[in-house]
CSV table of C-alpha atoms in Angstrom, one decimal:
chain,number,residue,atom,x,y,z
A,1,MET,CA,66.3,-70.8,12.9
A,2,SER,CA,63.0,-72.6,13.3
A,3,GLN,CA,61.8,-70.7,10.2
A,4,THR,CA,63.6,-73.4,8.1
A,5,ALA,CA,61.0,-75.9,9.1
A,6,LYS,CA,58.1,-76.2,6.7
A,7,MET,CA,54.7,-74.9,7.9
A,8,GLU,CA,52.4,-77.5,9.4
A,9,THR,CA,49.1,-77.7,7.7
A,10,ASN,CA,46.2,-77.0,10.1
A,11,GLY,CA,43.3,-76.9,7.6
A,12,LYS,CA,41.7,-74.7,5.0
A,13,LEU,CA,39.0,-72.4,6.2
A,14,THR,CA,35.6,-71.4,4.7
A,15,LEU,CA,34.8,-67.7,4.9
A,16,PRO,CA,32.1,-68.1,7.6
A,17,GLN,CA,34.6,-70.1,9.7
A,18,LEU,CA,37.3,-67.4,9.3
A,19,GLU,CA,34.8,-64.7,10.2
A,20,LYS,CA,33.7,-66.5,13.3
A,21,HIS,CA,37.3,-67.2,14.2
A,22,LEU,CA,38.4,-63.6,13.9
A,23,TRP,CA,35.4,-62.2,15.7
A,24,GLY,CA,36.2,-64.7,18.5
A,25,ALA,CA,39.3,-62.7,19.3
A,26,ALA,CA,37.0,-59.8,20.4
A,27,ASP,CA,35.5,-62.1,23.1
A,28,ILE,CA,38.9,-62.5,24.7
A,29,LEU,CA,39.2,-58.7,25.0
A,30,ARG,CA,35.6,-58.1,26.0
A,31,GLY,CA,35.4,-56.4,29.4
A,32,LYS,CA,39.1,-55.6,29.4
A,33,ILE,CA,39.2,-52.7,27.0
A,34,ASP,CA,36.6,-50.5,25.4
A,35,SER,CA,34.8,-52.1,22.5
A,36,SER,CA,35.7,-49.1,20.3
A,37,ASP,CA,39.4,-50.0,20.8
A,38,TYR,CA,39.1,-53.7,19.8
A,39,LYS,CA,39.9,-53.1,16.2
A,40,HIS,CA,43.3,-51.6,16.7
A,41,TYR,CA,44.7,-54.6,18.6
A,42,ILE,CA,42.8,-57.4,16.7
A,43,PHE,CA,43.7,-55.9,13.3
A,44,GLY,CA,47.3,-55.5,14.5
A,45,LEU,CA,47.6,-59.2,15.5
A,46,LEU,CA,45.7,-60.4,12.4
A,47,PHE,CA,48.1,-58.5,10.1
A,48,PHE,CA,51.2,-59.7,12.0
A,49,LYS,CA,50.0,-63.3,11.7
A,50,ARG,CA,49.3,-63.0,8.0
A,51,LEU,CA,52.7,-61.4,7.4
A,52,SER,CA,54.5,-64.2,9.2
A,53,ASP,CA,52.5,-67.0,7.6
A,54,VAL,CA,52.9,-65.6,4.0
A,55,TRP,CA,56.6,-65.0,4.5
A,56,GLN,CA,57.0,-68.6,5.8
A,57,GLU,CA,55.0,-69.9,2.8
A,58,GLU,CA,57.3,-68.1,0.4
A,59,TYR,CA,60.4,-69.3,2.3
A,60,ASP,CA,59.2,-73.0,2.0
A,61,ALA,CA,58.6,-72.5,-1.7
A,62,ARG,CA,62.1,-71.1,-2.2
A,63,MET,CA,63.7,-73.8,-0.2
A,64,ALA,CA,62.0,-76.4,-2.3
A,65,LYS,CA,63.3,-74.7,-5.4
A,66,TYR,CA,66.8,-73.6,-4.4
A,67,HIS,CA,67.7,-75.9,-1.5
A,68,ASP,CA,69.6,-73.0,0.0
A,69,ALA,CA,68.4,-71.5,3.3
A,70,ASP,CA,70.2,-68.2,2.9
A,71,LEU,CA,68.8,-67.7,-0.6
A,72,ALA,CA,65.3,-68.7,0.5
A,73,ALA,CA,65.5,-66.1,3.3
A,74,ASP,CA,66.9,-63.3,1.0
A,75,PRO,CA,64.6,-60.2,1.2
A,76,ASP,CA,64.6,-60.0,-2.6
A,77,GLU,CA,62.8,-63.3,-2.7
A,78,HIS,CA,59.9,-62.0,-0.6
A,79,ARG,CA,57.0,-59.5,-1.0
A,80,PHE,CA,58.1,-58.0,2.4
A,81,HIS,CA,60.9,-58.6,4.9
A,82,ILE,CA,60.6,-59.9,8.4
A,83,PRO,CA,63.8,-59.5,10.5
A,84,VAL,CA,65.1,-62.2,12.8
A,85,GLY,CA,63.3,-61.9,16.2
A,86,ALA,CA,60.1,-60.5,14.6
A,87,PHE,CA,58.4,-63.7,13.5
A,88,TRP,CA,55.1,-64.9,14.9
A,89,HIS,CA,56.6,-68.2,16.0
A,90,GLU,CA,59.3,-66.4,17.9
A,91,ILE,CA,57.0,-64.1,19.8
A,92,LYS,CA,54.6,-66.9,20.8
A,93,GLN,CA,57.5,-68.7,22.6
A,94,HIS,CA,57.6,-65.9,25.2
A,95,THR,CA,55.6,-66.4,28.4
A,96,THR,CA,56.6,-63.1,30.1
A,97,ASN,CA,56.7,-59.5,28.9
A,98,ILE,CA,54.8,-60.6,25.8
A,99,GLY,CA,53.5,-57.1,25.1
A,100,GLU,CA,57.1,-55.7,25.0
A,101,HIS,CA,58.1,-58.5,22.6
A,102,LEU,CA,55.1,-57.8,20.4
A,103,ASN,CA,55.9,-54.1,20.2
A,104,SER,CA,59.5,-54.8,19.4
A,105,ALA,CA,58.5,-57.1,16.5
A,106,PHE,CA,56.1,-54.5,15.1
A,107,HIS,CA,58.9,-51.8,15.2
A,108,LYS,CA,61.3,-54.2,13.4
A,109,ILE,CA,58.9,-55.0,10.7
A,110,GLU,CA,58.1,-51.3,10.1
A,111,ASP,CA,61.8,-50.4,10.0
A,112,ALA,CA,62.5,-53.2,7.5
A,113,ASN,CA,59.6,-52.3,5.1
A,114,PHE,CA,59.1,-48.7,3.9
A,115,ARG,CA,55.6,-49.5,2.7
A,116,LEU,CA,54.6,-50.6,6.2
A,117,LYS,CA,56.1,-47.6,8.0
A,118,ASP,CA,53.9,-46.5,11.0
A,119,ILE,CA,51.3,-49.2,10.3
A,120,PHE,CA,51.6,-50.5,13.8
A,121,GLN,CA,52.3,-47.1,15.3
A,122,ASP,CA,49.1,-46.9,17.5
A,123,VAL,CA,49.1,-50.6,18.5
A,124,ASP,CA,50.7,-50.8,21.9
A,125,PHE,CA,50.5,-54.0,23.8
A,126,ASN,CA,53.1,-53.1,26.4
A,127,ASN,CA,50.7,-52.2,29.2
A,128,LYS,CA,50.3,-55.0,31.7
A,129,GLN,CA,47.3,-53.5,33.3
A,130,ARG,CA,45.4,-53.6,30.1
A,131,PHE,CA,47.2,-56.6,28.5
A,132,PRO,CA,48.5,-59.0,31.2
A,133,ASP,CA,50.6,-61.8,29.8
A,134,ALA,CA,47.8,-64.3,30.4
A,135,THR,CA,45.5,-62.3,28.1
A,136,LEU,CA,48.1,-62.0,25.4
A,137,GLN,CA,48.8,-65.7,25.6
A,138,LEU,CA,45.1,-66.4,25.0
A,139,LEU,CA,45.1,-64.0,22.0
A,140,LEU,CA,48.2,-65.6,20.5
A,141,GLN,CA,46.8,-69.1,21.0
A,142,HIS,CA,43.6,-68.0,19.4
A,143,PHE,CA,45.2,-66.6,16.3
A,144,ASP,CA,47.6,-69.5,16.2
A,145,LYS,CA,44.7,-72.0,15.7
A,146,TYR,CA,44.8,-71.5,11.9
A,147,ARG,CA,47.6,-70.5,9.5
A,148,LEU,CA,46.8,-67.6,7.3
A,149,CYS,CA,49.1,-68.3,4.3
A,150,ASN,CA,47.8,-67.9,0.7
A,151,ALA,CA,47.4,-71.7,0.2
A,152,ASP,CA,44.8,-71.8,3.0
A,153,VAL,CA,43.3,-68.3,2.9
A,154,SER,CA,43.4,-66.4,-0.3
A,155,ALA,CA,43.8,-62.6,-0.3
A,156,ASP,CA,40.2,-62.2,-1.4
A,157,MET,CA,38.9,-64.4,1.4
A,158,LEU,CA,41.0,-62.7,4.0
A,159,GLY,CA,40.1,-59.3,2.6
A,160,ASN,CA,36.4,-60.2,2.8
A,161,ALA,CA,36.8,-61.4,6.4
A,162,TYR,CA,38.7,-58.2,7.2
A,163,GLU,CA,35.8,-56.1,5.8
A,164,TYR,CA,33.4,-58.3,7.9
A,165,LEU,CA,35.4,-57.4,11.0
A,166,ILE,CA,35.4,-53.7,10.1
A,167,LYS,CA,31.6,-53.8,9.8
A,168,GLN,CA,31.3,-55.7,13.1
A,169,PHE,CA,33.5,-53.1,14.8
A,170,ALA,CA,31.4,-50.3,13.3
A,171,ASP,CA,28.3,-51.9,14.7
A,172,ASP,CA,30.0,-52.2,18.1
A,173,SER,CA,31.3,-48.7,18.0
A,174,GLY,CA,27.9,-47.1,17.2
A,175,LYS,CA,28.3,-43.4,16.3
A,176,LYS,CA,32.1,-43.7,16.1
A,177,GLY,CA,31.7,-46.4,13.4
A,178,GLY,CA,30.7,-43.9,10.8
A,179,GLU,CA,34.2,-42.4,11.1
A,180,PHE,CA,35.8,-45.3,9.4
A,181,TYR,CA,33.1,-47.3,7.7
A,182,THR,CA,30.4,-46.6,5.1
A,183,PRO,CA,27.6,-49.2,4.7
A,184,GLU,CA,28.6,-51.7,2.0
A,185,TRP,CA,25.6,-51.2,-0.3
A,186,VAL,CA,25.8,-47.5,-0.3
A,187,VAL,CA,29.4,-47.9,-1.5
A,188,LYS,CA,28.4,-50.3,-4.2
A,189,LEU,CA,25.7,-47.9,-5.4
A,190,MET,CA,28.3,-45.1,-5.7
A,191,VAL,CA,30.9,-47.3,-7.5
A,192,GLN,CA,28.3,-48.7,-9.9
A,193,ILE,CA,27.2,-45.2,-10.8
A,194,LEU,CA,30.8,-44.1,-11.4
A,195,ALA,CA,31.6,-47.3,-13.3
A,196,PRO,CA,35.5,-47.0,-13.3
A,197,GLU,CA,37.3,-48.5,-16.3
A,198,GLU,CA,40.6,-50.3,-16.7
A,199,GLY,CA,43.6,-48.0,-16.4
A,200,MET,CA,41.7,-45.3,-14.5
A,201,SER,CA,42.8,-43.5,-11.3
A,202,VAL,CA,40.4,-43.5,-8.4
A,203,TYR,CA,40.8,-41.1,-5.4
A,204,ASP,CA,39.1,-40.9,-2.0
A,205,PRO,CA,40.1,-37.8,0.0
A,206,THR,CA,38.5,-39.1,3.2
A,207,CYS,CA,39.1,-42.8,2.7
A,208,GLY,CA,38.5,-44.2,6.1
A,209,SER,CA,39.2,-47.9,6.1
A,210,GLY,CA,39.5,-47.9,2.3
A,211,GLY,CA,36.1,-49.5,1.5
A,212,MET,CA,35.4,-47.2,-1.5
A,213,LEU,CA,38.7,-47.8,-3.1
A,214,ILE,CA,38.5,-51.6,-2.6
A,215,GLN,CA,35.0,-51.7,-3.9
A,216,SER,CA,36.2,-49.9,-7.1
A,217,TYR,CA,38.8,-52.7,-7.4
A,218,HIS,CA,36.1,-55.4,-6.8
A,219,TYR,CA,33.9,-53.7,-9.4
A,220,LEU,CA,36.5,-54.3,-12.2
A,221,GLN,CA,37.0,-57.9,-11.0
A,222,GLU,CA,33.3,-58.6,-11.2
A,223,GLN,CA,33.3,-57.2,-14.7
A,224,GLY,CA,36.0,-59.7,-15.7
A,225,LYS,CA,38.5,-56.8,-16.2
A,226,ASN,CA,42.0,-56.2,-14.9
A,227,ALA,CA,41.5,-54.6,-11.5
A,228,LYS,CA,45.3,-54.4,-11.1
A,229,SER,CA,45.3,-51.7,-13.8
A,230,LEU,CA,43.5,-49.3,-11.4
A,231,ALA,CA,45.6,-46.6,-9.7
A,232,LEU,CA,44.2,-46.2,-6.2
A,233,TYR,CA,44.8,-43.1,-4.1
A,234,GLY,CA,43.5,-42.0,-0.7
A,235,GLN,CA,44.0,-39.7,2.2
A,236,GLU,CA,42.9,-40.1,5.8
A,237,MET,CA,43.5,-37.9,8.8
A,238,ASN,CA,42.9,-40.3,11.7
A,239,LEU,CA,46.1,-42.4,12.4
A,240,ASN,CA,44.3,-45.5,13.6
A,241,THR,CA,41.9,-45.5,10.6
A,242,TRP,CA,44.8,-44.8,8.2
A,243,ALA,CA,46.6,-47.9,9.5
A,244,ILE,CA,43.4,-50.0,9.1
A,245,CYS,CA,43.2,-48.8,5.5
A,246,LYS,CA,46.8,-49.7,4.8
A,247,MET,CA,46.3,-53.1,6.3
A,248,ASN,CA,43.1,-53.5,4.4
A,249,MET,CA,44.8,-52.8,1.1
A,250,PHE,CA,47.7,-55.1,1.9
A,251,LEU,CA,45.4,-58.0,2.9
A,252,HIS,CA,43.5,-57.6,-0.4
A,253,ASP,CA,46.8,-58.0,-2.2
A,254,ILE,CA,46.8,-54.4,-3.4
A,255,ASP,CA,50.4,-53.4,-3.0
A,256,ASP,CA,50.6,-50.2,-5.0
A,257,ALA,CA,47.7,-48.1,-3.5
A,258,ILE,CA,49.0,-44.7,-2.3
A,259,ILE,CA,47.3,-43.9,1.0
A,260,GLU,CA,48.5,-40.7,2.6
A,261,ARG,CA,47.9,-39.4,6.1
A,262,GLY,CA,46.8,-35.9,6.9
A,263,ASP,CA,44.1,-33.3,6.9
A,264,THR,CA,42.7,-33.1,3.3
A,265,LEU,CA,41.2,-29.6,3.6
A,266,ARG,CA,44.1,-28.0,5.3
A,267,SER,CA,46.9,-30.0,3.9
A,268,PRO,CA,46.0,-32.0,0.8
A,269,ARG,CA,48.6,-34.6,-0.2
A,270,ASN,CA,47.5,-35.2,-3.8
A,271,LEU,CA,50.0,-32.6,-5.0
A,272,LEU,CA,51.6,-32.6,-8.5
A,273,THR,CA,55.0,-32.1,-6.9
A,274,GLU,CA,56.2,-32.0,-3.3
A,275,GLY,CA,55.5,-28.5,-1.8
A,276,SER,CA,53.5,-27.3,-4.8
A,277,LYS,CA,50.0,-25.7,-4.7
A,278,GLY,CA,48.8,-27.6,-7.8
A,279,LEU,CA,46.6,-30.7,-7.1
A,280,LYS,CA,46.9,-34.0,-8.9
A,281,GLN,CA,43.7,-34.9,-10.7
A,282,PHE,CA,42.0,-38.2,-11.1
A,283,ASP,CA,39.5,-40.0,-13.4
A,284,ARG,CA,37.1,-40.9,-10.6
A,285,VAL,CA,36.7,-39.3,-7.2
A,286,ILE,CA,34.6,-40.8,-4.5
A,287,ALA,CA,34.0,-40.0,-0.8
A,288,ASN,CA,31.9,-40.0,2.3
A,289,PRO,CA,33.3,-37.0,4.2
A,290,PRO,CA,32.3,-36.4,7.8
A,291,PHE,CA,28.8,-34.8,7.9
A,292,SER,CA,28.7,-31.0,8.6
A,293,LEU,CA,32.2,-30.9,10.1
A,294,LYS,CA,32.6,-27.8,12.4
A,295,GLU,CA,36.4,-27.5,12.6
A,296,TRP,CA,37.2,-27.9,8.9
A,297,GLY,CA,39.6,-25.1,8.1
A,298,TYR,CA,37.4,-22.0,7.7
A,299,ASN,CA,40.1,-19.7,9.1
A,300,VAL,CA,42.4,-20.7,6.2
A,301,TRP,CA,39.7,-20.8,3.4
A,302,SER,CA,38.1,-17.5,4.5
A,303,ASN,CA,41.3,-15.7,3.4
A,304,GLY,CA,41.3,-17.5,0.0
A,305,ASP,CA,42.2,-21.2,-0.2
A,306,PRO,CA,45.9,-21.4,-1.0
A,307,PHE,CA,45.2,-24.4,-3.4
A,308,GLY,CA,42.5,-22.5,-5.3
A,309,ARG,CA,39.7,-24.9,-4.5
A,310,ASP,CA,37.2,-22.2,-3.4
A,311,ILE,CA,36.1,-21.6,-7.0
A,312,TYR,CA,32.4,-21.2,-6.0
A,313,GLY,CA,33.1,-19.5,-2.6
A,314,CYS,CA,34.0,-20.3,1.0
A,315,PRO,CA,31.6,-22.5,2.9
A,316,PRO,CA,30.2,-21.3,6.3
A,317,LYS,CA,32.3,-21.7,9.4
A,318,SER,CA,30.0,-24.4,10.9
A,319,TYR,CA,29.5,-26.6,7.8
A,320,GLY,CA,32.5,-28.1,5.9
A,321,ASP,CA,30.4,-30.2,3.5
A,322,LEU,CA,30.9,-28.1,0.4
A,323,ALA,CA,34.6,-27.6,1.2
A,324,PHE,CA,35.0,-31.3,0.6
A,325,VAL,CA,32.9,-31.1,-2.5
A,326,GLN,CA,35.1,-28.3,-3.9
A,327,HIS,CA,38.3,-30.2,-3.0
A,328,MET,CA,37.0,-33.2,-4.9
A,329,MET,CA,36.1,-31.1,-7.9
A,330,ALA,CA,39.5,-29.5,-7.9
A,331,SER,CA,41.0,-33.1,-7.8
A,332,LEU,CA,38.9,-34.3,-10.8
A,333,LYS,CA,40.1,-34.4,-14.4
A,334,ASP,CA,38.1,-32.4,-17.0
A,335,THR,CA,36.8,-35.7,-18.3
A,336,GLY,CA,36.2,-37.1,-14.8
A,337,LYS,CA,33.2,-38.0,-12.7
A,338,MET,CA,32.7,-38.0,-8.9
A,339,ALA,CA,30.2,-39.1,-6.3
A,340,VAL,CA,30.0,-37.8,-2.7
A,341,VAL,CA,27.7,-38.6,0.2
A,342,LEU,CA,26.4,-35.5,2.0
A,343,PRO,CA,23.7,-34.6,4.5
A,344,HIS,CA,20.4,-33.2,2.9
A,345,GLY,CA,21.2,-29.8,4.3
A,346,VAL,CA,23.5,-29.0,1.4
A,347,LEU,CA,20.5,-29.2,-0.9
A,348,PHE,CA,18.6,-26.3,0.6
A,349,ARG,CA,20.7,-24.3,3.1
A,350,GLY,CA,21.1,-20.7,2.1
A,351,GLY,CA,23.8,-18.1,2.6
A,352,ALA,CA,27.3,-19.1,1.5
A,353,GLU,CA,26.2,-22.7,0.7
A,354,GLY,CA,23.3,-21.4,-1.4
A,355,LYS,CA,25.8,-19.4,-3.5
A,356,ILE,CA,28.1,-22.3,-3.9
A,357,ARG,CA,25.2,-24.5,-5.0
A,358,GLU,CA,24.0,-21.9,-7.4
A,359,GLY,CA,27.4,-21.6,-9.0
A,360,MET,CA,27.6,-25.4,-9.5
A,361,LEU,CA,24.2,-25.5,-11.1
A,362,LYS,CA,24.8,-22.6,-13.4
A,363,GLN,CA,28.0,-24.2,-14.6
A,364,ASP,CA,25.9,-27.4,-15.2
A,365,VAL,CA,28.4,-29.8,-13.7
A,366,LEU,CA,25.9,-31.4,-11.3
A,367,GLU,CA,24.5,-34.5,-13.1
A,368,ALA,CA,22.3,-36.1,-10.5
A,369,VAL,CA,21.1,-35.8,-6.9
A,370,ILE,CA,20.2,-39.1,-5.3
A,371,GLY,CA,18.2,-38.9,-2.0
A,372,LEU,CA,18.7,-41.8,0.4
A,373,ALA,CA,16.5,-43.1,3.2
A,374,PRO,CA,17.1,-42.1,6.8
A,375,ASN,CA,19.1,-44.1,9.3
A,376,LEU,CA,21.4,-45.8,6.8
A,377,PHE,CA,24.7,-44.5,8.3
A,378,TYR,CA,26.3,-45.2,11.7
A,379,GLY,CA,25.6,-42.4,14.1
A,380,ALA,CA,23.6,-40.4,11.6
A,381,GLY,CA,19.8,-41.0,11.6
A,382,ILE,CA,19.2,-38.1,9.3
A,383,PRO,CA,18.8,-38.9,5.5
A,384,ALA,CA,21.7,-38.4,3.3
A,385,CYS,CA,22.1,-37.8,-0.4
A,386,ILE,CA,24.6,-38.5,-3.2
A,387,LEU,CA,25.8,-35.8,-5.5
A,388,VAL,CA,27.1,-37.0,-8.9
A,389,ILE,CA,29.3,-34.4,-10.6
A,390,ASN,CA,30.4,-34.8,-14.2
A,391,LYS,CA,32.8,-32.2,-15.6
A,392,SER,CA,32.3,-33.4,-19.1
A,393,LYS,CA,28.5,-33.5,-19.1
A,394,SER,CA,27.7,-33.8,-22.8
A,395,TYR,CA,24.0,-35.0,-22.7
A,396,ASN,CA,20.9,-33.7,-20.9
A,397,ARG,CA,22.6,-30.3,-20.7
A,398,ASN,CA,20.8,-27.9,-18.4
A,399,LYS,CA,18.9,-30.7,-16.8
A,400,LEU,CA,19.4,-32.4,-13.5
A,401,LEU,CA,18.3,-35.9,-12.6
A,402,ILE,CA,16.7,-36.0,-9.2
A,403,ILE,CA,16.0,-39.3,-7.6
A,404,ASN,CA,14.0,-39.4,-4.3
A,405,GLY,CA,14.9,-42.7,-2.7
A,406,ALA,CA,13.3,-41.9,0.7
A,407,GLU,CA,11.2,-45.1,0.5
A,408,GLU,CA,13.9,-47.3,-1.1
A,409,TYR,CA,15.3,-49.3,1.8
A,410,LYS,CA,15.0,-52.3,4.0
A,411,GLU,CA,13.9,-51.5,7.6
A,412,GLY,CA,16.2,-52.8,10.4
A,413,LYS,CA,15.9,-52.8,14.2
A,414,ALA,CA,18.8,-50.4,14.8
A,415,GLN,CA,19.7,-49.3,11.3
A,416,ASN,CA,18.1,-49.4,7.9
A,417,THR,CA,19.9,-51.0,4.9
A,418,LEU,CA,19.9,-51.0,1.1
A,419,THR,CA,19.4,-54.3,-0.6
A,420,PRO,CA,20.9,-55.3,-4.0
A,421,LYS,CA,17.4,-54.8,-5.4
A,422,ASN,CA,17.3,-51.2,-4.1
A,423,VAL,CA,20.8,-50.5,-5.5
A,424,GLN,CA,19.8,-51.8,-8.9
A,425,ARG,CA,16.8,-49.6,-9.0
A,426,PHE,CA,18.9,-46.6,-8.3
A,427,VAL,CA,21.6,-47.5,-10.9
A,428,LYS,CA,19.1,-48.4,-13.7
A,429,THR,CA,17.2,-45.2,-13.1
A,430,TYR,CA,20.5,-43.2,-13.3
A,431,GLU,CA,21.5,-45.0,-16.5
A,432,ALA,CA,18.1,-44.5,-18.1
A,433,TRP,CA,17.9,-40.8,-17.6
A,434,SER,CA,14.1,-40.8,-17.6
A,435,ASP,CA,11.3,-40.0,-15.3
A,436,VAL,CA,9.9,-42.6,-13.0
A,437,GLU,CA,6.6,-41.8,-11.2
A,438,ARG,CA,7.1,-40.9,-7.5
A,439,PHE,CA,10.8,-41.8,-7.8
A,440,ALA,CA,12.8,-39.8,-10.3
A,441,ARG,CA,12.5,-36.9,-12.6
A,442,MET,CA,14.6,-35.0,-15.1
A,443,VAL,CA,14.3,-31.4,-13.9
A,444,PRO,CA,15.0,-28.4,-16.3
A,445,MET,CA,17.5,-25.9,-14.9
A,446,GLU,CA,14.9,-23.1,-15.5
A,447,GLU,CA,12.6,-24.7,-12.9
A,448,ILE,CA,15.5,-25.0,-10.4
A,449,ALA,CA,16.3,-21.3,-11.0
A,450,VAL,CA,12.7,-20.3,-10.3
A,451,ASN,CA,13.1,-22.1,-7.0
A,452,ASP,CA,16.2,-20.0,-6.2
A,453,TYR,CA,18.4,-23.1,-6.8
A,454,ASN,CA,16.9,-24.9,-3.8
A,455,LEU,CA,17.2,-28.7,-4.4
A,456,ASN,CA,14.9,-29.9,-1.6
A,457,LEU,CA,13.9,-33.2,-3.2
A,458,ALA,CA,10.2,-33.0,-2.3
A,459,ARG,CA,9.9,-29.9,-4.4
A,460,TYR,CA,10.6,-32.0,-7.5
A,461,VAL,CA,9.8,-35.6,-6.7
A,462,GLN,CA,6.9,-36.6,-4.4
A,463,THR,CA,7.1,-40.1,-3.1
A,464,VAL,CA,3.4,-40.3,-2.2
A,465,GLU,CA,0.4,-40.0,-4.5
A,466,VAL,CA,-0.8,-36.4,-4.5
A,467,ALA,CA,-4.5,-36.1,-3.6
A,468,SER,CA,-6.6,-34.5,-6.4
A,469,ALA,CA,-8.3,-31.1,-5.7
A,470,VAL,CA,-11.8,-31.2,-4.2
A,471,ASP,CA,-14.7,-29.6,-6.2
A,472,VAL,CA,-16.9,-28.4,-3.3
A,473,LYS,CA,-20.1,-27.9,-5.5
A,474,VAL,CA,-19.8,-31.5,-6.9
A,475,GLU,CA,-19.2,-33.0,-3.5
A,476,LEU,CA,-22.1,-31.1,-2.0
A,477,HIS,CA,-24.5,-32.3,-4.7
A,478,THR,CA,-23.2,-35.9,-4.0
A,479,LEU,CA,-23.9,-35.5,-0.3
A,480,LYS,CA,-27.4,-34.2,-0.9
A,481,ASP,CA,-28.1,-37.1,-3.2
A,482,LEU,CA,-26.8,-39.6,-0.6
A,483,ILE,CA,-29.0,-38.0,2.1
A,484,ALA,CA,-32.1,-38.3,-0.2
A,485,LYS,CA,-31.4,-42.0,-0.8
A,486,ARG,CA,-30.9,-42.6,2.9
A,487,ASP,CA,-34.3,-40.9,3.7
A,488,GLU,CA,-35.9,-43.0,1.0
A,489,ALA,CA,-34.5,-46.2,2.4
A,490,GLU,CA,-35.5,-45.2,5.9
A,491,ALA,CA,-39.1,-44.5,4.8
A,492,VAL,CA,-39.4,-47.9,3.2
A,493,MET,CA,-38.0,-49.6,6.3
A,494,LEU,CA,-40.5,-47.8,8.6
A,495,ALA,CA,-43.4,-48.8,6.3
A,496,ARG,CA,-42.4,-52.5,6.5
A,497,LEU,CA,-42.1,-52.3,10.3
A,498,LYS,CA,-45.6,-50.8,10.5
A,499,GLU,CA,-47.0,-53.6,8.4
A,500,LEU,CA,-45.5,-56.1,10.8
A,501,GLY,CA,-47.0,-54.3,13.7
A,502,TYR,CA,-43.8,-53.0,15.2
A,503,ALA,CA,-44.6,-49.3,14.6
A,504,SER,CA,-47.7,-47.2,15.0
């Protein structure tokens, strides 16, 4: 087998070079398929190439150690198994029916690795009208330019490049991008507020491409702590996005994350035991659910949620936002904390949502509401907010920190962004628990109750300076005084003009 030959070195890459190289694959597909579909195929090939190169790297190392080809190829000696006929170098040798051979390799890899089951399920290259052999040859040649083993591309670098691709595809996809990607600095803000610690469990019930879970992992790394001690869990309904998340975890060298597939509200997978109605609970829960989802499962919840998540009531048929919030709360330990991104409507809409909001406020589990600027999210120009819920709120009882960050952003041509400076202002204000003029305020629950538990941010924190009240009598006196001074100046001017002979 040609796998017994050592890998040829073709140069280490910098992160910008790797990003440019990976994005270059999209240029090969441009005009041939919809840009919103690029990610499925490019991610599939990238993952396949990485698997093959890392396996070969491991094989070469074992050969140098054991001098035994069979032992070096033993599945127990590798992080994952690649069957004969499913290696990158074997597929690139084909010049006809390349798509069929690629699909076959994907299926073999899935069958040989339980952790990778269904990860290539929606990547189908066996369509010659969409992917003629000439196009696939160009793609294989492009990806073959650099080897992607650990010696040349670390897991962190490849993971960063992968996240760069996810962002680029989100930009390309426009509105659809919001389904699988949350802007990086919004995620960093949420993670820094939750501040996960070593040994904690972190759960995202609408995990998309996994950015919030991976950022939690990075947070511990940046603190110089053991990120591997985190237990990461997620659930995602969309098959393509679920596969992207699984690849994302794997490319970041996170092998033990549990990423489930399915509808979180109708069929949560974080169960204590298979088939039970009890939910597994976590130390930190974080999510960016789809805004104001219409078909969210009202027909089930309206008859009483079978998992008991509707503790504050059933949300309205047309808005699933607070169903996600209640699922997250039910999935949170009594000592836990959660952060969730939602549209501003949840702060002031009445009816069923008003009752749910009132119940949460009366129970005093809502710790902070952070208002964000408009146009930060893909496909959602409306402003959003972050709810921070703390089940073990032991300080500032019966008070709510409200931060109005409507003016805290960097303006962009198509989309606004948060800068590191913006994020730090939010985080420091949250940690300080004190009033900041025209930005943040600790609001007593009595005041919120007087406002019928309406959390419209402008009721509590004005971002512009309020004009002082006008005293009409004083202003009228000032006006008369100014008129008298004007008349006096006019008289002096006319007298001078008369002296000079310009007036009679």
